[in-house]
PDB file of C-alpha atoms in Angstrom:
ATOM      1  CA  MET A   1       0.341  -0.082  -0.256  1.00 91.00           C
ATOM      2  CA  LEU A   2       0.836   3.636  -0.595  1.00 96.00           C
ATOM      3  CA  LEU A   3       0.967   6.140   2.110  1.00 97.00           C
ATOM      4  CA  ALA A   4       0.658   9.628   0.862  1.00 97.00           C
ATOM      5  CA  ILE A   5       2.061  12.762   3.165  1.00 97.00           C
ATOM      6  CA  ASP A   6       1.198  16.070   2.823  1.00 96.00           C
ATOM      7  CA  CYS A   7       3.112  18.382   5.000  1.00 95.00           C
ATOM      8  CA  GLY A   8       1.550  21.865   5.054  1.00 90.00           C
ATOM      9  CA  ASN A   9       2.696  24.934   7.119  1.00 88.00           C
ATOM     10  CA  THR A  10      -0.669  24.165   9.364  1.00 87.00           C
ATOM     11  CA  ASN A  11      -1.099  20.439   9.109  1.00 91.00           C
ATOM     12  CA  THR A  12       0.226  17.346   7.849  1.00 95.00           C
ATOM     13  CA  VAL A  13      -1.820  14.792   6.409  1.00 95.00           C
ATOM     14  CA  PHE A  14      -1.166  11.120   5.877  1.00 97.00           C
ATOM     15  CA  ALA A  15      -3.550   9.104   3.964  1.00 96.00           C
ATOM     16  CA  ILE A  16      -3.339   5.085   3.138  1.00 95.00           C
ATOM     17  CA  TRP A  17      -4.056   4.373  -0.559  1.00 95.00           C
ATOM     18  CA  ASP A  18      -4.711   0.850  -1.826  1.00 92.00           C
ATOM     19  CA  GLY A  19      -4.460   1.319  -5.229  1.00 89.00           C
ATOM     20  CA  ASN A  20      -8.213   1.893  -5.665  1.00 91.00           C
ATOM     21  CA  LYS A  21      -9.455   4.284  -2.990  1.00 92.00           C
ATOM     22  CA  PHE A  22      -8.176   5.841   0.234  1.00 94.00           C
ATOM     23  CA  LEU A  23      -8.730   3.203   3.304  1.00 92.00           C
ATOM     24  CA  ALA A  24      -8.032   6.131   5.909  1.00 92.00           C
ATOM     25  CA  THR A  25      -6.888   9.563   6.402  1.00 94.00           C
ATOM     26  CA  PHE A  26      -5.073  11.332   9.629  1.00 95.00           C
ATOM     27  CA  ARG A  27      -4.336  14.558  10.351  1.00 94.00           C
ATOM     28  CA  THR A  28      -1.768  16.153  12.667  1.00 94.00           C
ATOM     29  CA  SER A  29      -0.052  19.371  13.603  1.00 93.00           C
ATOM     30  CA  THR A  30       3.058  20.300  11.829  1.00 93.00           C
ATOM     31  CA  GLU A  31       6.282  20.404  14.137  1.00 91.00           C
ATOM     32  CA  HIS A  32       9.564  20.164  12.523  1.00 88.00           C
ATOM     33  CA  GLN A  33      10.570  19.071  16.206  1.00 90.00           C
ATOM     34  CA  ARG A  34       8.616  15.628  15.681  1.00 93.00           C
ATOM     35  CA  THR A  35      10.890  12.868  15.652  1.00 95.00           C
ATOM     36  CA  ALA A  36      10.536   9.799  13.350  1.00 96.00           C
ATOM     37  CA  ASP A  37       9.986   7.345  16.217  1.00 96.00           C
ATOM     38  CA  GLN A  38       7.097  10.189  17.183  1.00 96.00           C
ATOM     39  CA  TYR A  39       5.238   9.886  13.968  1.00 96.00           C
ATOM     40  CA  TYR A  40       5.253   5.878  14.177  1.00 96.00           C
ATOM     41  CA  VAL A  41       3.739   5.629  17.404  1.00 96.00           C
ATOM     42  CA  TRP A  42       1.006   8.656  16.516  1.00 96.00           C
ATOM     43  CA  PHE A  43       0.429   6.565  13.014  1.00 95.00           C
ATOM     44  CA  SER A  44       0.847   2.849  14.232  1.00 94.00           C
ATOM     45  CA  THR A  45      -1.870   3.875  17.069  1.00 95.00           C
ATOM     46  CA  LEU A  46      -4.465   5.229  14.753  1.00 95.00           C
ATOM     47  CA  MET A  47      -3.799   2.149  12.077  1.00 93.00           C
ATOM     48  CA  GLU A  48      -4.752  -0.067  15.108  1.00 93.00           C
ATOM     49  CA  HIS A  49      -7.788   2.166  16.343  1.00 93.00           C
ATOM     50  CA  HIS A  50      -8.869   1.605  12.709  1.00 90.00           C
ATOM     51  CA  LYS A  51      -7.946  -1.924  12.224  1.00 90.00           C
ATOM     52  CA  ILE A  52      -5.932  -1.538   9.052  1.00 88.00           C
ATOM     53  CA  PRO A  53      -3.068  -3.682   9.075  1.00 86.00           C
ATOM     54  CA  ILE A  54       0.099  -1.992   8.412  1.00 84.00           C
ATOM     55  CA  ARG A  55       1.834  -2.958   4.951  1.00 89.00           C
ATOM     56  CA  ILE A  56       2.917   0.299   3.961  1.00 93.00           C
ATOM     57  CA  ASP A  57       5.569  -0.421   1.090  1.00 93.00           C
ATOM     58  CA  GLU A  58       5.672   2.900  -0.657  1.00 96.00           C
ATOM     59  CA  VAL A  59       5.744   6.492   0.346  1.00 97.00           C
ATOM     60  CA  ILE A  60       5.309   9.626  -1.518  1.00 97.00           C
ATOM     61  CA  ILE A  61       5.871  13.142   0.087  1.00 97.00           C
ATOM     62  CA  SER A  62       4.827  16.455  -0.353  1.00 96.00           C
ATOM     63  CA  SER A  63       6.149  18.974   1.712  1.00 95.00           C
ATOM     64  CA  THR A  64       5.820  23.075   2.235  1.00 91.00           C
ATOM     65  CA  VAL A  65       8.233  22.937   5.222  1.00 92.00           C
ATOM     66  CA  PRO A  66      11.587  21.499   4.485  1.00 90.00           C
ATOM     67  CA  ARG A  67      12.646  20.974   7.557  1.00 91.00           C
ATOM     68  CA  VAL A  68      10.140  18.181   8.701  1.00 94.00           C
ATOM     69  CA  VAL A  69      11.242  16.393   5.260  1.00 94.00           C
ATOM     70  CA  PHE A  70      14.334  14.730   7.208  1.00 95.00           C
ATOM     71  CA  ASN A  71      12.433  13.066   9.747  1.00 95.00           C
ATOM     72  CA  LEU A  72       9.718  11.723   7.428  1.00 96.00           C
ATOM     73  CA  ARG A  73      12.493  10.462   5.381  1.00 96.00           C
ATOM     74  CA  VAL A  74      13.614   8.623   8.513  1.00 96.00           C
ATOM     75  CA  PHE A  75      10.258   7.219   9.255  1.00 96.00           C
ATOM     76  CA  SER A  76       9.808   5.791   5.971  1.00 96.00           C
ATOM     77  CA  ASP A  77      13.265   3.940   5.915  1.00 96.00           C
ATOM     78  CA  ARG A  78      13.152   2.598   9.480  1.00 96.00           C
ATOM     79  CA  TYR A  79       9.678   1.721   9.654  1.00 95.00           C
ATOM     80  CA  PHE A  80       8.588   0.655   6.395  1.00 95.00           C
ATOM     81  CA  ASP A  81      12.031   0.069   4.489  1.00 95.00           C
ATOM     82  CA  THR A  82      11.425   2.377   1.515  1.00 94.00           C
ATOM     83  CA  ARG A  83      13.180   5.369   0.147  1.00 94.00           C
ATOM     84  CA  PRO A  84      10.012   8.007  -0.105  1.00 96.00           C
ATOM     85  CA  LEU A  85       9.583  10.194  -3.130  1.00 96.00           C
ATOM     86  CA  VAL A  86       9.521  13.722  -2.439  1.00 96.00           C
ATOM     87  CA  VAL A  87       7.635  16.183  -4.711  1.00 96.00           C
ATOM     88  CA  GLY A  88      10.053  18.574  -5.977  1.00 92.00           C
ATOM     89  CA  LYS A  89      13.223  16.909  -6.018  1.00 92.00           C
ATOM     90  CA  PRO A  90      14.820  16.088  -9.185  1.00 91.00           C
ATOM     91  CA  GLU A  91      14.259  11.898  -8.951  1.00 92.00           C
ATOM     92  CA  CYS A  92      10.378  12.788  -8.599  1.00 95.00           C
ATOM     93  CA  LEU A  93       9.038  13.226 -12.086  1.00 95.00           C
ATOM     94  CA  LEU A  94       6.223  15.240 -12.944  1.00 96.00           C
ATOM     95  CA  PRO A  95       3.496  14.241 -15.603  1.00 95.00           C
ATOM     96  CA  THR A  96       4.163  17.852 -17.261  1.00 95.00           C
ATOM     97  CA  PRO A  97       6.942  20.033 -15.768  1.00 94.00           C
ATOM     98  CA  PRO A  98       5.806  23.548 -14.860  1.00 96.00           C
ATOM     99  CA  ARG A  99       6.360  26.440 -17.087  1.00 96.00           C
ATOM    100  CA  VAL A 100       7.630  29.262 -14.782  1.00 95.00           C
ATOM    101  CA  ASP A 101      10.719  31.799 -14.928  1.00 94.00           C
ATOM    102  CA  GLU A 102      13.943  29.943 -14.959  1.00 90.00           C
ATOM    103  CA  GLY A 103      15.071  29.032 -11.546  1.00 87.00           C
ATOM    104  CA  THR A 104      11.734  29.906  -9.991  1.00 90.00           C
ATOM    105  CA  GLN A 105      10.937  27.185  -7.111  1.00 90.00           C
ATOM    106  CA  VAL A 106       7.256  26.048  -7.383  1.00 93.00           C
ATOM    107  CA  GLY A 107       5.711  25.047  -4.029  1.00 93.00           C
ATOM    108  CA  PRO A 108       5.112  21.129  -3.954  1.00 95.00           C
ATOM    109  CA  ASP A 109       1.278  21.804  -2.824  1.00 94.00           C
ATOM    110  CA  ARG A 110       1.005  23.463  -5.982  1.00 95.00           C
ATOM    111  CA  LEU A 111       2.398  21.076  -8.190  1.00 96.00           C
ATOM    112  CA  VAL A 112       0.497  18.064  -6.654  1.00 97.00           C
ATOM    113  CA  ASN A 113      -2.851  20.212  -7.064  1.00 97.00           C
ATOM    114  CA  THR A 114      -1.903  20.694 -10.816  1.00 97.00           C
ATOM    115  CA  ALA A 115      -1.506  16.955 -11.159  1.00 97.00           C
ATOM    116  CA  GLY A 116      -4.618  15.953  -9.188  1.00 97.00           C
ATOM    117  CA  ALA A 117      -7.141  18.838 -10.787  1.00 97.00           C
ATOM    118  CA  PHE A 118      -5.904  17.853 -14.216  1.00 98.00           C
ATOM    119  CA  ASP A 119      -6.262  13.990 -13.938  1.00 97.00           C
ATOM    120  CA  ARG A 120      -9.992  14.508 -13.058  1.00 96.00           C
ATOM    121  CA  HIS A 121     -10.753  17.467 -15.079  1.00 96.00           C
ATOM    122  CA  GLY A 122      -8.531  18.134 -17.680  1.00 95.00           C
ATOM    123  CA  GLY A 123      -6.891  21.443 -18.570  1.00 95.00           C
ATOM    124  CA  ASP A 124      -7.596  25.285 -18.861  1.00 96.00           C
ATOM    125  CA  LEU A 125      -8.411  25.230 -14.888  1.00 97.00           C
ATOM    126  CA  ILE A 126      -7.918  27.688 -11.915  1.00 98.00           C
ATOM    127  CA  VAL A 127      -7.225  25.710  -8.933  1.00 97.00           C
ATOM    128  CA  VAL A 128      -8.158  27.847  -5.334  1.00 96.00           C
ATOM    129  CA  ASP A 129      -6.748  26.352  -2.285  1.00 95.00           C
ATOM    130  CA  PHE A 130      -7.553  27.780   0.806  1.00 92.00           C
ATOM    131  CA  GLY A 131      -4.863  26.556   3.443  1.00 87.00           C
ATOM    132  CA  THR A 132      -2.637  28.825   5.457  1.00 87.00           C
ATOM    133  CA  ALA A 133      -2.196  30.765   2.321  1.00 91.00           C
ATOM    134  CA  THR A 134      -5.190  31.051  -0.512  1.00 94.00           C
ATOM    135  CA  THR A 135      -3.404  29.884  -3.711  1.00 95.00           C
ATOM    136  CA  PHE A 136      -4.376  30.316  -7.017  1.00 97.00           C
ATOM    137  CA  ASP A 137      -2.877  27.593  -9.697  1.00 97.00           C
ATOM    138  CA  VAL A 138      -3.121  28.033 -13.708  1.00 98.00           C
ATOM    139  CA  VAL A 139      -3.331  24.527 -15.043  1.00 97.00           C
ATOM    140  CA  ASP A 140      -2.550  25.059 -19.099  1.00 97.00           C
ATOM    141  CA  VAL A 141      -4.499  22.689 -21.785  1.00 96.00           C
ATOM    142  CA  ASP A 142      -2.056  19.927 -21.653  1.00 96.00           C
ATOM    143  CA  GLY A 143      -1.878  20.103 -17.342  1.00 96.00           C
ATOM    144  CA  ALA A 144       1.448  22.055 -16.973  1.00 97.00           C
ATOM    145  CA  TYR A 145       1.463  24.432 -13.816  1.00 97.00           C
ATOM    146  CA  VAL A 146       2.032  28.026 -15.600  1.00 97.00           C
ATOM    147  CA  GLY A 147       1.693  30.111 -12.438  1.00 96.00           C
ATOM    148  CA  GLY A 148      -0.765  31.658 -10.438  1.00 96.00           C
ATOM    149  CA  ALA A 149      -1.023  34.246  -7.370  1.00 96.00           C
ATOM    150  CA  ILE A 150      -0.681  33.806  -3.563  1.00 95.00           C
ATOM    151  CA  ALA A 151      -2.764  35.894  -1.210  1.00 94.00           C
ATOM    152  CA  PRO A 152      -2.890  35.959   2.504  1.00 91.00           C
ATOM    153  CA  GLY A 153      -4.910  32.667   3.908  1.00 90.00           C
ATOM    154  CA  VAL A 154      -8.224  33.562   5.939  1.00 89.00           C
ATOM    155  CA  ASN A 155      -7.444  32.459   9.053  1.00 85.00           C
ATOM    156  CA  LEU A 156      -4.117  34.205   8.614  1.00 86.00           C
ATOM    157  CA  SER A 157      -5.858  37.191   8.131  1.00 84.00           C
ATOM    158  CA  LEU A 158      -8.156  37.227  10.774  1.00 82.00           C
ATOM    159  CA  GLU A 159      -5.505  36.486  13.168  1.00 82.00           C
ATOM    160  CA  ALA A 160      -3.517  39.614  11.924  1.00 84.00           C
ATOM    161  CA  LEU A 161      -6.632  41.618  12.055  1.00 80.00           C
ATOM    162  CA  HIS A 162      -6.968  40.559  15.767  1.00 74.00           C
ATOM    163  CA  MET A 163      -3.094  41.377  16.690  1.00 78.00           C
ATOM    164  CA  ALA A 164      -3.039  44.751  14.871  1.00 79.00           C
ATOM    165  CA  ALA A 165      -6.275  46.033  16.528  1.00 79.00           C
ATOM    166  CA  ALA A 166      -6.638  44.874  20.028  1.00 69.00           C
ATOM    167  CA  ALA A 167     -10.386  45.923  20.555  1.00 71.00           C
ATOM    168  CA  LEU A 168     -11.177  43.309  17.818  1.00 78.00           C
ATOM    169  CA  PRO A 169     -11.812  39.868  18.824  1.00 78.00           C
ATOM    170  CA  HIS A 170     -11.304  36.543  17.636  1.00 78.00           C
ATOM    171  CA  VAL A 171     -14.119  35.452  15.364  1.00 81.00           C
ATOM    172  CA  ASP A 172     -15.539  32.079  13.428  1.00 81.00           C
ATOM    173  CA  VAL A 173     -15.233  32.192   9.608  1.00 84.00           C
ATOM    174  CA  THR A 174     -18.922  31.756   8.356  1.00 86.00           C
ATOM    175  CA  LYS A 175     -21.286  33.160   6.092  1.00 88.00           C
ATOM    176  CA  PRO A 176     -22.929  36.274   7.559  1.00 87.00           C
ATOM    177  CA  GLN A 177     -26.769  36.428   6.784  1.00 87.00           C
ATOM    178  CA  ARG A 178     -26.274  40.026   6.093  1.00 90.00           C
ATOM    179  CA  VAL A 179     -23.747  42.013   4.459  1.00 93.00           C
ATOM    180  CA  ILE A 180     -24.423  44.826   6.903  1.00 95.00           C
ATOM    181  CA  GLY A 181     -23.275  43.805  10.237  1.00 91.00           C
ATOM    182  CA  THR A 182     -25.038  45.402  13.382  1.00 92.00           C
ATOM    183  CA  ASN A 183     -22.190  44.550  15.991  1.00 91.00           C
ATOM    184  CA  THR A 184     -18.388  43.963  15.614  1.00 87.00           C
ATOM    185  CA  VAL A 185     -18.322  40.361  15.308  1.00 87.00           C
ATOM    186  CA  THR A 186     -21.114  40.231  12.622  1.00 90.00           C
ATOM    187  CA  CYS A 187     -19.218  43.239  10.687  1.00 90.00           C
ATOM    188  CA  MET A 188     -15.829  41.108  10.927  1.00 87.00           C
ATOM    189  CA  GLN A 189     -17.626  38.256   9.634  1.00 88.00           C
ATOM    190  CA  SER A 190     -18.823  40.075   6.882  1.00 91.00           C
ATOM    191  CA  GLY A 191     -15.694  41.638   6.132  1.00 91.00           C
ATOM    192  CA  VAL A 192     -14.017  38.392   5.862  1.00 89.00           C
ATOM    193  CA  PHE A 193     -16.222  36.227   3.996  1.00 91.00           C
ATOM    194  CA  TRP A 194     -17.548  38.726   1.458  1.00 92.00           C
ATOM    195  CA  GLY A 195     -13.907  40.492   1.141  1.00 92.00           C
ATOM    196  CA  TYR A 196     -12.613  36.799   0.100  1.00 92.00           C
ATOM    197  CA  VAL A 197     -15.699  35.992  -2.107  1.00 92.00           C
ATOM    198  CA  GLY A 198     -14.632  39.295  -4.025  1.00 93.00           C
ATOM    199  CA  LEU A 199     -10.708  38.560  -3.870  1.00 94.00           C
ATOM    200  CA  VAL A 200     -11.546  35.047  -5.193  1.00 94.00           C
ATOM    201  CA  ARG A 201     -13.886  36.247  -7.746  1.00 93.00           C
ATOM    202  CA  GLY A 202     -11.863  39.342  -8.847  1.00 95.00           C
ATOM    203  CA  ILE A 203      -8.256  37.175  -9.091  1.00 96.00           C
ATOM    204  CA  CYS A 204      -9.993  34.425 -11.308  1.00 96.00           C
ATOM    205  CA  ASP A 205     -11.853  36.920 -13.628  1.00 95.00           C
ATOM    206  CA  ARG A 206      -8.372  38.653 -14.239  1.00 96.00           C
ATOM    207  CA  ILE A 207      -6.709  35.537 -14.782  1.00 97.00           C
ATOM    208  CA  ARG A 208      -9.353  34.767 -17.578  1.00 96.00           C
ATOM    209  CA  GLY A 209      -9.158  37.947 -19.067  1.00 96.00           C
ATOM    210  CA  GLU A 210      -5.299  37.636 -19.181  1.00 96.00           C
ATOM    211  CA  ARG A 211      -5.557  34.143 -20.759  1.00 95.00           C
ATOM    212  CA  GLY A 212      -8.829  35.312 -22.949  1.00 94.00           C
ATOM    213  CA  GLN A 213     -10.797  31.960 -22.575  1.00 90.00           C
ATOM    214  CA  GLU A 214     -13.036  30.469 -20.388  1.00 90.00           C
ATOM    215  CA  MET A 215     -11.696  28.336 -17.684  1.00 95.00           C
ATOM    216  CA  ARG A 216     -13.421  26.159 -14.996  1.00 96.00           C
ATOM    217  CA  ILE A 217     -12.671  27.023 -11.171  1.00 96.00           C
ATOM    218  CA  VAL A 218     -11.896  24.136  -8.783  1.00 96.00           C
ATOM    219  CA  GLY A 219     -11.983  24.932  -5.172  1.00 95.00           C
ATOM    220  CA  THR A 220      -9.941  23.002  -2.547  1.00 94.00           C
ATOM    221  CA  GLY A 221      -8.766  23.183   1.115  1.00 90.00           C
ATOM    222  CA  GLY A 222     -10.593  23.045   4.174  1.00 85.00           C
ATOM    223  CA  LEU A 223     -12.614  26.320   3.755  1.00 87.00           C
ATOM    224  CA  ALA A 224     -13.662  26.037   0.109  1.00 89.00           C
ATOM    225  CA  PRO A 225     -17.117  24.597   1.099  1.00 88.00           C
ATOM    226  CA  LEU A 226     -18.101  27.605   3.045  1.00 87.00           C
ATOM    227  CA  PHE A 227     -16.873  30.035   0.291  1.00 87.00           C
ATOM    228  CA  ALA A 228     -18.533  27.707  -2.337  1.00 84.00           C
ATOM    229  CA  GLN A 229     -21.725  29.572  -0.764  1.00 79.00           C
ATOM    230  CA  GLY A 230     -20.945  32.968  -1.809  1.00 66.00           C
ATOM    231  CA  ASP A 231     -22.095  33.445  -5.383  1.00 69.00           C
ATOM    232  CA  MET A 232     -21.308  29.987  -6.736  1.00 77.00           C
ATOM    233  CA  LEU A 233     -17.507  30.694  -7.102  1.00 85.00           C
ATOM    234  CA  PHE A 234     -16.501  27.033  -8.318  1.00 93.00           C
ATOM    235  CA  ASP A 235     -17.401  24.879 -10.826  1.00 93.00           C
ATOM    236  CA  ARG A 236     -16.068  21.662  -8.369  1.00 93.00           C
ATOM    237  CA  ILE A 237     -14.972  21.553  -4.957  1.00 94.00           C
ATOM    238  CA  GLU A 238     -12.317  18.896  -4.166  1.00 93.00           C
ATOM    239  CA  ASP A 239     -11.928  18.228  -0.783  1.00 90.00           C
ATOM    240  CA  ASP A 240      -9.014  15.329  -1.499  1.00 91.00           C
ATOM    241  CA  LEU A 241      -7.300  17.134  -4.259  1.00 95.00           C
ATOM    242  CA  THR A 242      -3.852  16.977  -2.988  1.00 95.00           C
ATOM    243  CA  MET A 243      -4.084  13.472  -1.849  1.00 96.00           C
ATOM    244  CA  HIS A 244      -5.258  12.396  -5.059  1.00 96.00           C
ATOM    245  CA  GLY A 245      -2.783  14.303  -6.788  1.00 97.00           C
ATOM    246  CA  LEU A 246       0.175  12.794  -4.859  1.00 97.00           C
ATOM    247  CA  THR A 247      -1.367   9.237  -5.911  1.00 97.00           C
ATOM    248  CA  VAL A 248      -1.382  10.595  -9.753  1.00 97.00           C
ATOM    249  CA  ILE A 249       2.489  11.851  -9.497  1.00 97.00           C
ATOM    250  CA  HIS A 250       3.671   8.355  -7.695  1.00 97.00           C
ATOM    251  CA  LYS A 251       1.764   6.195 -10.216  1.00 96.00           C
ATOM    252  CA  PHE A 252       3.434   8.334 -13.101  1.00 96.00           C
ATOM    253  CA  ASN A 253       7.127   7.860 -11.526  1.00 95.00           C
ATOM    254  CA  LYS A 254       6.165   4.134 -11.188  1.00 91.00           C
ATOM    255  CA  GLU A 255       5.395   3.691 -14.722  1.00 90.00           C
ATOM    256  CA  LYS A 256       8.256   5.535 -15.627  1.00 83.00           C
ATOM    257  CA  GLY A 257      10.672   3.567 -13.387  1.00 71.00           C
ATOM    258  CA  GLY A 258       9.335   0.328 -15.126  1.00 51.00           C
ATOM    259  CA  GLN A 259      10.203   1.059 -18.466  1.00 39.00           C
TER     260      GLN A 259
END
């Protein structure tokens, strides 16, 4: 079985792929101090709880936090006797290489989202990922990542607002009943929700304008379903897009290695 690991700035996701479907998905906070042994204790405990035999023989990793990769490599080697495939490293091939400025390092998460979205929906896409940052990935007709945009994430913006203005409280991200708030909390919720709806719609419209064509918009990330309530922003919502992209890249490398 394949263990797919997606390490983001906030959370790290482990998913078990049997070749046809995901058997289980586990989530933990991203901590660069966590050792290989600690990963295994946590992982094996959850596997036992879900009554899933530990038969991992392949591992693929995507990480936006370089410091955690070493311990994940050790975890893979020590407990599963396998060398993990790491997205973004030279030995990890992509179905279609990105077309960006020479010397540009594209985030592994964006490459993985591109591969997953193209596999499911074809090209001419905009992938909007609501993570620690809100990213916009443009997928060309042949599946190549060709650039995009990065904006502050929703929760990051809320935290910055609270930190910079002591009188403003922490609030939950939710769709308000009205645009015009009648107290501090509803004013903040309206500003954040409708502000990000406007941001997503505005950037996607400008991307379409630059490319001179209609493009389908795929939303992913934890807050995508919430923002899908705002003016029909997305053509599709994919809650497992990143993990699916990891299986696509792994399959591509396995097929290339077998030739």
